[in-house]
Amino acid sequence: MPRKTAPLPPALEDILETLGENIKLARLRRKITAAMLAERAGMNRATLRKIENGESGVTMGAYASVLFCLGFEKDLLLIAKDDVLGRKLQDLELTHVKKRVPKRVRN
């Protein structure tokens, strides 16, 4: 029985669709056929087609393998690299450090 995944919000579906289009355009610019790229990435053409269509059911590893074959593997390191919101939240927490009440001294 195939695994079921939770439905994605439309914004994420749009992002995956754009990623798939970008991958397909990169492949075409390099004049690589779908069969060649699929073979280099170690998958069948149907999986590559799903990636190029931006389908969410394809594993991240499959996307990464295709990006590697196209020379974009370093771009994966840019994901969540500059976490502006996270740093702001962390800084707020650091500036609002709670002071501990001193321990009672017993006589």
CSV table of C-alpha atoms in Angstrom, one decimal, residues 2-98:
chain,number,residue,atom,x,y,z
A,2,PRO,CA,1.5,3.4,-1.0
A,3,ARG,CA,2.2,5.9,1.8
A,4,LYS,CA,-0.2,8.8,2.1
A,5,THR,CA,1.1,12.3,2.5
A,6,ALA,CA,-0.7,15.3,3.9
A,7,PRO,CA,-2.0,17.7,1.3
A,8,LEU,CA,0.3,20.7,0.8
A,9,PRO,CA,-0.9,24.3,1.0
A,10,PRO,CA,-1.4,25.9,-2.4
A,11,ALA,CA,1.6,28.2,-1.9
A,12,LEU,CA,3.9,25.2,-1.5
A,13,GLU,CA,2.4,23.5,-4.5
A,14,ASP,CA,3.3,26.6,-6.5
A,15,ILE,CA,6.8,26.6,-5.2
A,16,LEU,CA,7.4,23.0,-6.1
A,17,GLU,CA,5.9,23.6,-9.6
A,18,THR,CA,8.3,26.5,-10.1
A,19,LEU,CA,11.2,24.3,-8.9
A,20,GLY,CA,10.2,21.6,-11.3
A,21,GLU,CA,10.0,24.1,-14.2
A,22,ASN,CA,13.4,25.5,-13.3
A,23,ILE,CA,14.9,22.0,-13.3
A,24,LYS,CA,13.4,21.2,-16.7
A,25,LEU,CA,14.7,24.5,-18.1
A,26,ALA,CA,18.1,23.8,-16.7
A,27,ARG,CA,18.1,20.3,-18.4
A,28,LEU,CA,17.0,21.8,-21.7
A,29,ARG,CA,19.6,24.5,-21.6
A,30,ARG,CA,22.2,21.9,-21.2
A,31,LYS,CA,20.7,19.9,-24.1
A,32,ILE,CA,20.3,16.8,-21.9
A,33,THR,CA,17.5,14.5,-22.7
A,34,ALA,CA,15.1,13.3,-20.0
A,35,ALA,CA,16.3,9.7,-20.5
A,36,MET,CA,19.9,10.8,-20.0
A,37,LEU,CA,19.2,12.8,-16.8
A,38,ALA,CA,17.1,10.1,-15.3
A,39,GLU,CA,19.8,7.6,-15.9
A,40,ARG,CA,22.5,9.8,-14.4
A,41,ALA,CA,20.3,10.5,-11.4
A,42,GLY,CA,19.6,6.8,-11.0
A,43,MET,CA,15.8,6.9,-11.5
A,44,ASN,CA,13.3,6.2,-14.2
A,45,ARG,CA,11.9,8.8,-16.6
A,46,ALA,CA,8.5,8.7,-14.9
A,47,THR,CA,10.1,9.9,-11.6
A,48,LEU,CA,12.0,12.6,-13.4
A,49,ARG,CA,8.8,13.7,-15.1
A,50,LYS,CA,7.2,13.9,-11.6
A,51,ILE,CA,10.1,16.1,-10.5
A,52,GLU,CA,9.8,18.4,-13.5
A,53,ASN,CA,6.1,18.7,-12.8
A,54,GLY,CA,6.8,19.6,-9.2
A,55,GLU,CA,4.9,16.7,-7.6
A,56,SER,CA,5.2,16.5,-3.8
A,57,GLY,CA,5.2,12.7,-3.6
A,58,VAL,CA,8.8,12.4,-4.9
A,59,THR,CA,11.5,12.1,-2.2
A,60,MET,CA,13.8,15.0,-1.4
A,61,GLY,CA,16.7,12.7,-2.2
A,62,ALA,CA,15.4,12.3,-5.8
A,63,TYR,CA,15.2,16.1,-6.2
A,64,ALA,CA,18.7,16.4,-4.7
A,65,SER,CA,20.1,13.7,-7.1
A,66,VAL,CA,18.7,15.6,-10.1
A,67,LEU,CA,20.1,18.9,-8.8
A,68,PHE,CA,23.5,17.3,-8.3
A,69,CYS,CA,23.5,15.9,-11.9
A,70,LEU,CA,22.7,19.5,-13.2
A,71,GLY,CA,25.4,21.1,-11.0
A,72,PHE,CA,23.1,22.7,-8.5
A,73,GLU,CA,23.9,20.6,-5.4
A,74,LYS,CA,25.4,23.6,-3.6
A,75,ASP,CA,22.1,25.5,-3.9
A,76,LEU,CA,20.7,23.1,-1.4
A,77,LEU,CA,22.9,24.6,1.2
A,78,LEU,CA,21.2,28.0,0.7
A,79,ILE,CA,17.9,26.6,2.0
A,80,ALA,CA,17.2,28.1,5.5
A,81,LYS,CA,20.8,29.5,5.6
A,82,ASP,CA,19.8,33.0,6.6
A,83,ASP,CA,17.2,32.5,9.3
A,84,VAL,CA,16.3,36.1,9.9
A,85,LEU,CA,13.1,35.4,11.9
A,86,GLY,CA,14.8,32.7,14.0
A,87,ARG,CA,17.7,35.0,14.8
A,88,LYS,CA,15.3,37.8,15.9
A,89,LEU,CA,13.4,35.4,18.1
A,90,GLN,CA,16.6,34.1,19.6
A,91,ASP,CA,17.9,37.7,20.2
A,92,LEU,CA,14.6,38.6,21.9
A,93,GLU,CA,14.9,35.6,24.2
A,94,LEU,CA,18.5,36.5,25.0
A,95,THR,CA,17.6,40.1,25.9
A,96,HIS,CA,14.7,39.1,28.1
A,97,VAL,CA,16.6,36.6,30.3
A,98,LYS,CA,14.8,36.0,33.5
